[in-house]
Amino acid sequence: MAKPTVGWGPRLQTKWLLLFLLAVFSVSTGILLVFRSVFEPPCDVRSDRVQPLAPSRIGASMESPLGFMKSKLVLMVSHELSLSGGPLLLMELAFLLRGVGARVVWITNQKPTETSEVVRSLERKMFERGVQVFAAKGQEAVDTALKADLVVLNTAVAGKWLDAVLKDDVPRVLPKVLWWIHEMRGHYFKVEYVKHLPFVAGAMIDSHTTAVYWKNRTRERLGIEMPHTYVVHLGNSKELMKVAEDNVARTVLREHVRESLGVRQEDLLFAIINSVSRGKGQDLFLQAFHESLQMMHDQKLQVPSIHAVVVGSDMNAQTKFENELRDFVSRKGIQDRVHFVDKTLTVAPYLAAIDVLIQNSQARGECFGRITIEAMAFQLPVLGTAAGGTTEIVVDGTTGLLHPAGKDGVSPLAKNMVKLATHVEQRLRMGRRGYERVKERFMEEHMASRIALVLKEVLQKSKSLSHS
């Protein structure tokens, strides 16, 4: 059988756990999301032109450019409340707006019959930050939507809430809707989800690739036009960056995580950090890892012992796919080289412990893939699929190496793993350049002025639509 699942915490001494909890609070895409974003310049996907933005002046003043949102009422509608990327991104925006004095109301359209501990925990966090949580249906939800200055729909699926709850009042609310879309999968392109898209004030999408995909797909498949669309690249929180830039903290975390995994400090760790599912490509990663071991053996390469780490395991779910992964490891006899780690709320320890991040999302790839920029903050090179938002983050040959999605990508990924294992200076140089790219493009200080421009434009447009 594969090595037993390892979780963060049990083997960490209390004093270091306290140090860690004081140092960082992070949650990242798929499994974990940091509660901060960096927003790229708005992009009109109708013309495919990026609208220029004035340079950020965050450092010159402590006053937030989001201050104009003070006292405004914002309704946020999420299709679910979970630890997945979409809901956590919306919570992040809610906390940013609360920070400047906006009134924020949250609605979860689809709740499990029995409220889970995750839902209770996230709702409690919102309560502590002053975000009100209302039921998805009922007059209170309708009244709030009608009174709100801005309504943010999160994900395409949230569109079902409009007709189900607002009914005849839908036309009155659409002019003040900002629709934040994260999906890349074809099954979200359903008329019942997105038929109102052309009539909202604006759409916000996490990458240019996804924005173009939505523009083309909605026109060709559904016969509708996208509204004015803003491309929103995400970014790293100050909390995560503090840990990433603290050599002492990183060393402590690296030592303890590696000890918990049973690997040596000199071993090389290639890790994939995503919820375990076929779309995230853990199976193809493990195939590539096994192939890389064979290549190193056949070529008699002198390299440190290499290991694969799969963070995001969930044996409680007993999924067929997870069982397939563990069976593959067992069949190939690489149990001592592969480590499965439970889903976790903390990403920083594993980023501090590994040497290379694998971003292996399949098909059209990740819409953005926040774990990618988090890894780059820790000066880790990224081996990613040449698909989706990853192509807008990773500079091939400079901050990492890209490979094709699907089975065609297995051997190229294996070769790239061998390349980084055998070329230490290249690996370290890519990590440094990735960190520099994060500092230039994906930092929190870039965020406030850019999101302010988006919200100002949407609010202005919603006013004009309301009076037209």
mmCIF file with all atom_site columns, N, CA and C in Angstrom, residues 273-326:
data_model
loop_
_atom_site.group_PDB
_atom_site.id
_atom_site.type_symbol
_atom_site.label_atom_id
_atom_site.label_alt_id
_atom_site.label_comp_id
_atom_site.label_asym_id
_atom_site.label_entity_id
_atom_site.label_seq_id
_atom_site.pdbx_PDB_ins_code
_atom_site.Cartn_x
_atom_site.Cartn_y
_atom_site.Cartn_z
_atom_site.occupancy
_atom_site.B_iso_or_equiv
_atom_site.pdbx_formal_charge
_atom_site.auth_seq_id
_atom_site.auth_comp_id
_atom_site.auth_asym_id
_atom_site.auth_atom_id
_atom_site.pdbx_PDB_model_num
ATOM 1   N N  . ILE A 1 273 ? -0.336  20.408 -5.412  1.00 0.00 ? 273 ILE A N  1
ATOM 2   C CA . ILE A 1 273 ? -1.173  20.879 -4.304  1.00 0.00 ? 273 ILE A CA 1
ATOM 3   C C  . ILE A 1 273 ? -2.515  21.321 -4.877  1.00 0.00 ? 273 ILE A C  1
ATOM 4   N N  . ASN A 1 274 ? -3.446  20.411 -4.897  1.00 0.00 ? 274 ASN A N  1
ATOM 5   C CA . ASN A 1 274 ? -4.802  20.637 -5.408  1.00 0.00 ? 274 ASN A CA 1
ATOM 6   C C  . ASN A 1 274 ? -5.712  19.582 -4.818  1.00 0.00 ? 274 ASN A C  1
ATOM 7   N N  . SER A 1 275 ? -7.000  19.862 -4.793  1.00 0.00 ? 275 SER A N  1
ATOM 8   C CA . SER A 1 275 ? -7.930  18.816 -4.390  1.00 0.00 ? 275 SER A CA 1
ATOM 9   C C  . SER A 1 275 ? -7.776  17.657 -5.366  1.00 0.00 ? 275 SER A C  1
ATOM 10  N N  . VAL A 1 276 ? -7.801  16.438 -4.836  1.00 0.00 ? 276 VAL A N  1
ATOM 11  C CA . VAL A 1 276 ? -7.543  15.263 -5.665  1.00 0.00 ? 276 VAL A CA 1
ATOM 12  C C  . VAL A 1 276 ? -8.748  14.992 -6.566  1.00 0.00 ? 276 VAL A C  1
ATOM 13  N N  . SER A 1 277 ? -8.539  15.156 -7.863  1.00 0.00 ? 277 SER A N  1
ATOM 14  C CA . SER A 1 277 ? -9.578  14.866 -8.849  1.00 0.00 ? 277 SER A CA 1
ATOM 15  C C  . SER A 1 277 ? -8.904  14.685 -10.203 1.00 0.00 ? 277 SER A C  1
ATOM 16  N N  . ARG A 1 278 ? -9.588  14.018 -11.095 1.00 0.00 ? 278 ARG A N  1
ATOM 17  C CA . ARG A 1 278 ? -8.984  13.716 -12.397 1.00 0.00 ? 278 ARG A CA 1
ATOM 18  C C  . ARG A 1 278 ? -8.630  14.988 -13.153 1.00 0.00 ? 278 ARG A C  1
ATOM 19  N N  . GLY A 1 279 ? -9.444  16.016 -12.997 1.00 0.00 ? 279 GLY A N  1
ATOM 20  C CA . GLY A 1 279 ? -9.182  17.263 -13.702 1.00 0.00 ? 279 GLY A CA 1
ATOM 21  C C  . GLY A 1 279 ? -7.908  17.956 -13.259 1.00 0.00 ? 279 GLY A C  1
ATOM 22  N N  . LYS A 1 280 ? -7.433  17.655 -12.039 1.00 0.00 ? 280 LYS A N  1
ATOM 23  C CA . LYS A 1 280 ? -6.205  18.269 -11.537 1.00 0.00 ? 280 LYS A CA 1
ATOM 24  C C  . LYS A 1 280 ? -4.960  17.491 -11.952 1.00 0.00 ? 280 LYS A C  1
ATOM 25  N N  . GLY A 1 281 ? -5.131  16.291 -12.482 1.00 0.00 ? 281 GLY A N  1
ATOM 26  C CA . GLY A 1 281 ? -4.030  15.577 -13.101 1.00 0.00 ? 281 GLY A CA 1
ATOM 27  C C  . GLY A 1 281 ? -3.053  14.885 -12.181 1.00 0.00 ? 281 GLY A C  1
ATOM 28  N N  . GLN A 1 282 ? -3.490  14.502 -10.983 1.00 0.00 ? 282 GLN A N  1
ATOM 29  C CA . GLN A 1 282 ? -2.573  13.785 -10.086 1.00 0.00 ? 282 GLN A CA 1
ATOM 30  C C  . GLN A 1 282 ? -2.139  12.447 -10.674 1.00 0.00 ? 282 GLN A C  1
ATOM 31  N N  . ASP A 1 283 ? -3.026  11.785 -11.414 1.00 0.00 ? 283 ASP A N  1
ATOM 32  C CA . ASP A 1 283 ? -2.675  10.487 -12.003 1.00 0.00 ? 283 ASP A CA 1
ATOM 33  C C  . ASP A 1 283 ? -1.543  10.625 -13.021 1.00 0.00 ? 283 ASP A C  1
ATOM 34  N N  . LEU A 1 284 ? -1.637  11.656 -13.862 1.00 0.00 ? 284 LEU A N  1
ATOM 35  C CA . LEU A 1 284 ? -0.606  11.865 -14.880 1.00 0.00 ? 284 LEU A CA 1
ATOM 36  C C  . LEU A 1 284 ? 0.700   12.344 -14.243 1.00 0.00 ? 284 LEU A C  1
ATOM 37  N N  . PHE A 1 285 ? 0.594   13.079 -13.173 1.00 0.00 ? 285 PHE A N  1
ATOM 38  C CA . PHE A 1 285 ? 1.791   13.495 -12.434 1.00 0.00 ? 285 PHE A CA 1
ATOM 39  C C  . PHE A 1 285 ? 2.534   12.284 -11.892 1.00 0.00 ? 285 PHE A C  1
ATOM 40  N N  . LEU A 1 286 ? 1.802   11.343 -11.280 1.00 0.00 ? 286 LEU A N  1
ATOM 41  C CA . LEU A 1 286 ? 2.450   10.161 -10.723 1.00 0.00 ? 286 LEU A CA 1
ATOM 42  C C  . LEU A 1 286 ? 3.037   9.276  -11.827 1.00 0.00 ? 286 LEU A C  1
ATOM 43  N N  . GLN A 1 287 ? 2.367   9.224  -12.979 1.00 0.00 ? 287 GLN A N  1
ATOM 44  C CA . GLN A 1 287 ? 2.943   8.486  -14.106 1.00 0.00 ? 287 GLN A CA 1
ATOM 45  C C  . GLN A 1 287 ? 4.252   9.130  -14.547 1.00 0.00 ? 287 GLN A C  1
ATOM 46  N N  . ALA A 1 288 ? 4.266   10.457 -14.625 1.00 0.00 ? 288 ALA A N  1
ATOM 47  C CA . ALA A 1 288 ? 5.480   11.174 -15.021 1.00 0.00 ? 288 ALA A CA 1
ATOM 48  C C  . ALA A 1 288 ? 6.577   10.997 -13.981 1.00 0.00 ? 288 ALA A C  1
ATOM 49  N N  . PHE A 1 289 ? 6.191   11.003 -12.712 1.00 0.00 ? 289 PHE A N  1
ATOM 50  C CA . PHE A 1 289 ? 7.177   10.810 -11.644 1.00 0.00 ? 289 PHE A CA 1
ATOM 51  C C  . PHE A 1 289 ? 7.834   9.436  -11.769 1.00 0.00 ? 289 PHE A C  1
ATOM 52  N N  . HIS A 1 290 ? 7.014   8.402  -11.990 1.00 0.00 ? 290 HIS A N  1
ATOM 53  C CA . HIS A 1 290 ? 7.551   7.052  -12.155 1.00 0.00 ? 290 HIS A CA 1
ATOM 54  C C  . HIS A 1 290 ? 8.469   6.983  -13.371 1.00 0.00 ? 290 HIS A C  1
ATOM 55  N N  . GLU A 1 291 ? 8.066   7.631  -14.453 1.00 0.00 ? 291 GLU A N  1
ATOM 56  C CA . GLU A 1 291 ? 8.896   7.640  -15.666 1.00 0.00 ? 291 GLU A CA 1
ATOM 57  C C  . GLU A 1 291 ? 10.219  8.364  -15.418 1.00 0.00 ? 291 GLU A C  1
ATOM 58  N N  . SER A 1 292 ? 10.169  9.450  -14.636 1.00 0.00 ? 292 SER A N  1
ATOM 59  C CA . SER A 1 292 ? 11.409  10.173 -14.338 1.00 0.00 ? 292 SER A CA 1
ATOM 60  C C  . SER A 1 292 ? 12.369  9.312  -13.517 1.00 0.00 ? 292 SER A C  1
ATOM 61  N N  . LEU A 1 293 ? 11.835  8.518  -12.600 1.00 0.00 ? 293 LEU A N  1
ATOM 62  C CA . LEU A 1 293 ? 12.687  7.600  -11.825 1.00 0.00 ? 293 LEU A CA 1
ATOM 63  C C  . LEU A 1 293 ? 13.366  6.592  -12.749 1.00 0.00 ? 293 LEU A C  1
ATOM 64  N N  . GLN A 1 294 ? 12.614  6.078  -13.713 1.00 0.00 ? 294 GLN A N  1
ATOM 65  C CA . GLN A 1 294 ? 13.194  5.118  -14.660 1.00 0.00 ? 294 GLN A CA 1
ATOM 66  C C  . GLN A 1 294 ? 14.278  5.772  -15.502 1.00 0.00 ? 294 GLN A C  1
ATOM 67  N N  . MET A 1 295 ? 14.034  7.025  -15.940 1.00 0.00 ? 295 MET A N  1
ATOM 68  C CA . MET A 1 295 ? 15.018  7.732  -16.757 1.00 0.00 ? 295 MET A CA 1
ATOM 69  C C  . MET A 1 295 ? 16.308  7.942  -15.981 1.00 0.00 ? 295 MET A C  1
ATOM 70  N N  . MET A 1 296 ? 16.185  8.345  -14.731 1.00 0.00 ? 296 MET A N  1
ATOM 71  C CA . MET A 1 296 ? 17.370  8.580  -13.917 1.00 0.00 ? 296 MET A CA 1
ATOM 72  C C  . MET A 1 296 ? 18.149  7.278  -13.695 1.00 0.00 ? 296 MET A C  1
ATOM 73  N N  . HIS A 1 297 ? 17.404  6.196  -13.518 1.00 0.00 ? 297 HIS A N  1
ATOM 74  C CA . HIS A 1 297 ? 18.059  4.898  -13.311 1.00 0.00 ? 297 HIS A CA 1
ATOM 75  C C  . HIS A 1 297 ? 18.753  4.441  -14.586 1.00 0.00 ? 297 HIS A C  1
ATOM 76  N N  . ASP A 1 298 ? 18.050  4.539  -15.720 1.00 0.00 ? 298 ASP A N  1
ATOM 77  C CA . ASP A 1 298 ? 18.612  4.073  -16.986 1.00 0.00 ? 298 ASP A CA 1
ATOM 78  C C  . ASP A 1 298 ? 19.833  4.883  -17.403 1.00 0.00 ? 298 ASP A C  1
ATOM 79  N N  . GLN A 1 299 ? 19.803  6.197  -17.108 1.00 0.00 ? 299 GLN A N  1
ATOM 80  C CA . GLN A 1 299 ? 20.910  7.070  -17.495 1.00 0.00 ? 299 GLN A CA 1
ATOM 81  C C  . GLN A 1 299 ? 21.990  7.158  -16.413 1.00 0.00 ? 299 GLN A C  1
ATOM 82  N N  . LYS A 1 300 ? 21.759  6.409  -15.326 1.00 0.00 ? 300 LYS A N  1
ATOM 83  C CA . LYS A 1 300 ? 22.722  6.379  -14.204 1.00 0.00 ? 300 LYS A CA 1
ATOM 84  C C  . LYS A 1 300 ? 23.087  7.795  -13.732 1.00 0.00 ? 300 LYS A C  1
ATOM 85  N N  . LEU A 1 301 ? 22.053  8.612  -13.578 1.00 0.00 ? 301 LEU A N  1
ATOM 86  C CA . LEU A 1 301 ? 22.265  9.998  -13.157 1.00 0.00 ? 301 LEU A CA 1
ATOM 87  C C  . LEU A 1 301 ? 22.513  10.068 -11.660 1.00 0.00 ? 301 LEU A C  1
ATOM 88  N N  . GLN A 1 302 ? 23.473  10.891 -11.281 1.00 0.00 ? 302 GLN A N  1
ATOM 89  C CA . GLN A 1 302 ? 23.797  11.091 -9.881  1.00 0.00 ? 302 GLN A CA 1
ATOM 90  C C  . GLN A 1 302 ? 22.994  12.284 -9.357  1.00 0.00 ? 302 GLN A C  1
ATOM 91  N N  . VAL A 1 303 ? 21.865  12.014 -8.751  1.00 0.00 ? 303 VAL A N  1
ATOM 92  C CA . VAL A 1 303 ? 20.994  13.074 -8.231  1.00 0.00 ? 303 VAL A CA 1
ATOM 93  C C  . VAL A 1 303 ? 20.531  12.678 -6.828  1.00 0.00 ? 303 VAL A C  1
ATOM 94  N N  . PRO A 1 304 ? 20.099  13.673 -6.037  1.00 0.00 ? 304 PRO A N  1
ATOM 95  C CA . PRO A 1 304 ? 19.522  13.340 -4.729  1.00 0.00 ? 304 PRO A CA 1
ATOM 96  C C  . PRO A 1 304 ? 18.279  12.474 -4.896  1.00 0.00 ? 304 PRO A C  1
ATOM 97  N N  . SER A 1 305 ? 17.891  11.809 -3.865  1.00 0.00 ? 305 SER A N  1
ATOM 98  C CA . SER A 1 305 ? 16.662  11.020 -3.888  1.00 0.00 ? 305 SER A CA 1
ATOM 99  C C  . SER A 1 305 ? 15.474  11.939 -4.134  1.00 0.00 ? 305 SER A C  1
ATOM 100 N N  . ILE A 1 306 ? 14.613  11.586 -5.103  1.00 0.00 ? 306 ILE A N  1
ATOM 101 C CA . ILE A 1 306 ? 13.467  12.448 -5.396  1.00 0.00 ? 306 ILE A CA 1
ATOM 102 C C  . ILE A 1 306 ? 12.188  11.803 -4.879  1.00 0.00 ? 306 ILE A C  1
ATOM 103 N N  . HIS A 1 307 ? 11.240  12.669 -4.492  1.00 0.00 ? 307 HIS A N  1
ATOM 104 C CA . HIS A 1 307 ? 9.973   12.218 -3.922  1.00 0.00 ? 307 HIS A CA 1
ATOM 105 C C  . HIS A 1 307 ? 8.828   13.004 -4.549  1.00 0.00 ? 307 HIS A C  1
ATOM 106 N N  . ALA A 1 308 ? 7.662   12.381 -4.589  1.00 0.00 ? 308 ALA A N  1
ATOM 107 C CA . ALA A 1 308 ? 6.434   13.030 -5.043  1.00 0.00 ? 308 ALA A CA 1
ATOM 108 C C  . ALA A 1 308 ? 5.508   13.228 -3.848  1.00 0.00 ? 308 ALA A C  1
ATOM 109 N N  . VAL A 1 309 ? 4.950   14.434 -3.721  1.00 0.00 ? 309 VAL A N  1
ATOM 110 C CA . VAL A 1 309 ? 4.029   14.742 -2.632  1.00 0.00 ? 309 VAL A CA 1
ATOM 111 C C  . VAL A 1 309 ? 2.694   15.158 -3.244  1.00 0.00 ? 309 VAL A C  1
ATOM 112 N N  . VAL A 1 310 ? 1.628   14.495 -2.838  1.00 0.00 ? 310 VAL A N  1
ATOM 113 C CA . VAL A 1 310 ? 0.284   14.813 -3.315  1.00 0.00 ? 310 VAL A CA 1
ATOM 114 C C  . VAL A 1 310 ? -0.487  15.418 -2.143  1.00 0.00 ? 310 VAL A C  1
ATOM 115 N N  . VAL A 1 311 ? -0.620  16.739 -2.145  1.00 0.00 ? 311 VAL A N  1
ATOM 116 C CA . VAL A 1 311 ? -1.344  17.440 -1.080  1.00 0.00 ? 311 VAL A CA 1
ATOM 117 C C  . VAL A 1 311 ? -2.771  17.695 -1.551  1.00 0.00 ? 311 VAL A C  1
ATOM 118 N N  . GLY A 1 312 ? -3.748  17.226 -0.777  1.00 0.00 ? 312 GLY A N  1
ATOM 119 C CA . GLY A 1 312 ? -5.149  17.387 -1.152  1.00 0.00 ? 312 GLY A CA 1
ATOM 120 C C  . GLY A 1 312 ? -5.909  16.085 -1.114  1.00 0.00 ? 312 GLY A C  1
ATOM 121 N N  . SER A 1 313 ? -5.302  15.088 -0.493  1.00 0.00 ? 313 SER A N  1
ATOM 122 C CA . SER A 1 313 ? -5.904  13.764 -0.397  1.00 0.00 ? 313 SER A CA 1
ATOM 123 C C  . SER A 1 313 ? -7.136  13.799 0.516   1.00 0.00 ? 313 SER A C  1
ATOM 124 N N  . ASP A 1 314 ? -8.060  12.886 0.269   1.00 0.00 ? 314 ASP A N  1
ATOM 125 C CA . ASP A 1 314 ? -9.253  12.797 1.114   1.00 0.00 ? 314 ASP A CA 1
ATOM 126 C C  . ASP A 1 314 ? -9.777  11.361 1.085   1.00 0.00 ? 314 ASP A C  1
ATOM 127 N N  . MET A 1 315 ? -9.139  10.505 1.876   1.00 0.00 ? 315 MET A N  1
ATOM 128 C CA . MET A 1 315 ? -9.548  9.099  1.897   1.00 0.00 ? 315 MET A CA 1
ATOM 129 C C  . MET A 1 315 ? -10.916 8.906  2.532   1.00 0.00 ? 315 MET A C  1
ATOM 130 N N  . ASN A 1 316 ? -11.386 9.895  3.289   1.00 0.00 ? 316 ASN A N  1
ATOM 131 C CA . ASN A 1 316 ? -12.724 9.787  3.868   1.00 0.00 ? 316 ASN A CA 1
ATOM 132 C C  . ASN A 1 316 ? -13.786 9.738  2.762   1.00 0.00 ? 316 ASN A C  1
ATOM 133 N N  . ALA A 1 317 ? -13.468 10.387 1.640   1.00 0.00 ? 317 ALA A N  1
ATOM 134 C CA . ALA A 1 317 ? -14.418 10.400 0.524   1.00 0.00 ? 317 ALA A CA 1
ATOM 135 C C  . ALA A 1 317 ? -14.437 9.062  -0.216  1.00 0.00 ? 317 ALA A C  1
ATOM 136 N N  . GLN A 1 318 ? -13.350 8.290  -0.085  1.00 0.00 ? 318 GLN A N  1
ATOM 137 C CA . GLN A 1 318 ? -13.273 6.973  -0.716  1.00 0.00 ? 318 GLN A CA 1
ATOM 138 C C  . GLN A 1 318 ? -13.598 7.052  -2.210  1.00 0.00 ? 318 GLN A C  1
ATOM 139 N N  . THR A 1 319 ? -13.013 7.994  -2.903  1.00 0.00 ? 319 THR A N  1
ATOM 140 C CA . THR A 1 319 ? -13.297 8.147  -4.320  1.00 0.00 ? 319 THR A CA 1
ATOM 141 C C  . THR A 1 319 ? -12.560 7.090  -5.134  1.00 0.00 ? 319 THR A C  1
ATOM 142 N N  . LYS A 1 320 ? -13.148 6.739  -6.245  1.00 0.00 ? 320 LYS A N  1
ATOM 143 C CA . LYS A 1 320 ? -12.524 5.774  -7.149  1.00 0.00 ? 320 LYS A CA 1
ATOM 144 C C  . LYS A 1 320 ? -11.183 6.300  -7.627  1.00 0.00 ? 320 LYS A C  1
ATOM 145 N N  . PHE A 1 321 ? -11.110 7.603  -7.907  1.00 0.00 ? 321 PHE A N  1
ATOM 146 C CA . PHE A 1 321 ? -9.881  8.190  -8.436  1.00 0.00 ? 321 PHE A CA 1
ATOM 147 C C  . PHE A 1 321 ? -8.753  8.122  -7.412  1.00 0.00 ? 321 PHE A C  1
ATOM 148 N N  . GLU A 1 322 ? -9.057  8.443  -6.154  1.00 0.00 ? 322 GLU A N  1
ATOM 149 C CA . GLU A 1 322 ? -8.018  8.380  -5.123  1.00 0.00 ? 322 GLU A CA 1
ATOM 150 C C  . GLU A 1 322 ? -7.513  6.945  -4.957  1.00 0.00 ? 322 GLU A C  1
ATOM 151 N N  . ASN A 1 323 ? -8.415  6.005  -4.995  1.00 0.00 ? 323 ASN A N  1
ATOM 152 C CA . ASN A 1 323 ? -7.996  4.596  -4.903  1.00 0.00 ? 323 ASN A CA 1
ATOM 153 C C  . ASN A 1 323 ? -7.111  4.205  -6.079  1.00 0.00 ? 323 ASN A C  1
ATOM 154 N N  . GLU A 1 324 ? -7.428  4.732  -7.265  1.00 0.00 ? 324 GLU A N  1
ATOM 155 C CA . GLU A 1 324 ? -6.599  4.467  -8.440  1.00 0.00 ? 324 GLU A CA 1
ATOM 156 C C  . GLU A 1 324 ? -5.179  4.983  -8.238  1.00 0.00 ? 324 GLU A C  1
ATOM 157 N N  . LEU A 1 325 ? -5.063  6.172  -7.658  1.00 0.00 ? 325 LEU A N  1
ATOM 158 C CA . LEU A 1 325 ? -3.734  6.752  -7.416  1.00 0.00 ? 325 LEU A CA 1
ATOM 159 C C  . LEU A 1 325 ? -2.913  5.854  -6.497  1.00 0.00 ? 325 LEU A C  1
ATOM 160 N N  . ARG A 1 326 ? -3.535  5.434  -5.416  1.00 0.00 ? 326 ARG A N  1
ATOM 161 C CA . ARG A 1 326 ? -2.812  4.622  -4.437  1.00 0.00 ? 326 ARG A CA 1
ATOM 162 C C  . ARG A 1 326 ? -2.493  3.232  -4.986  1.00 0.00 ? 326 ARG A C  1
#
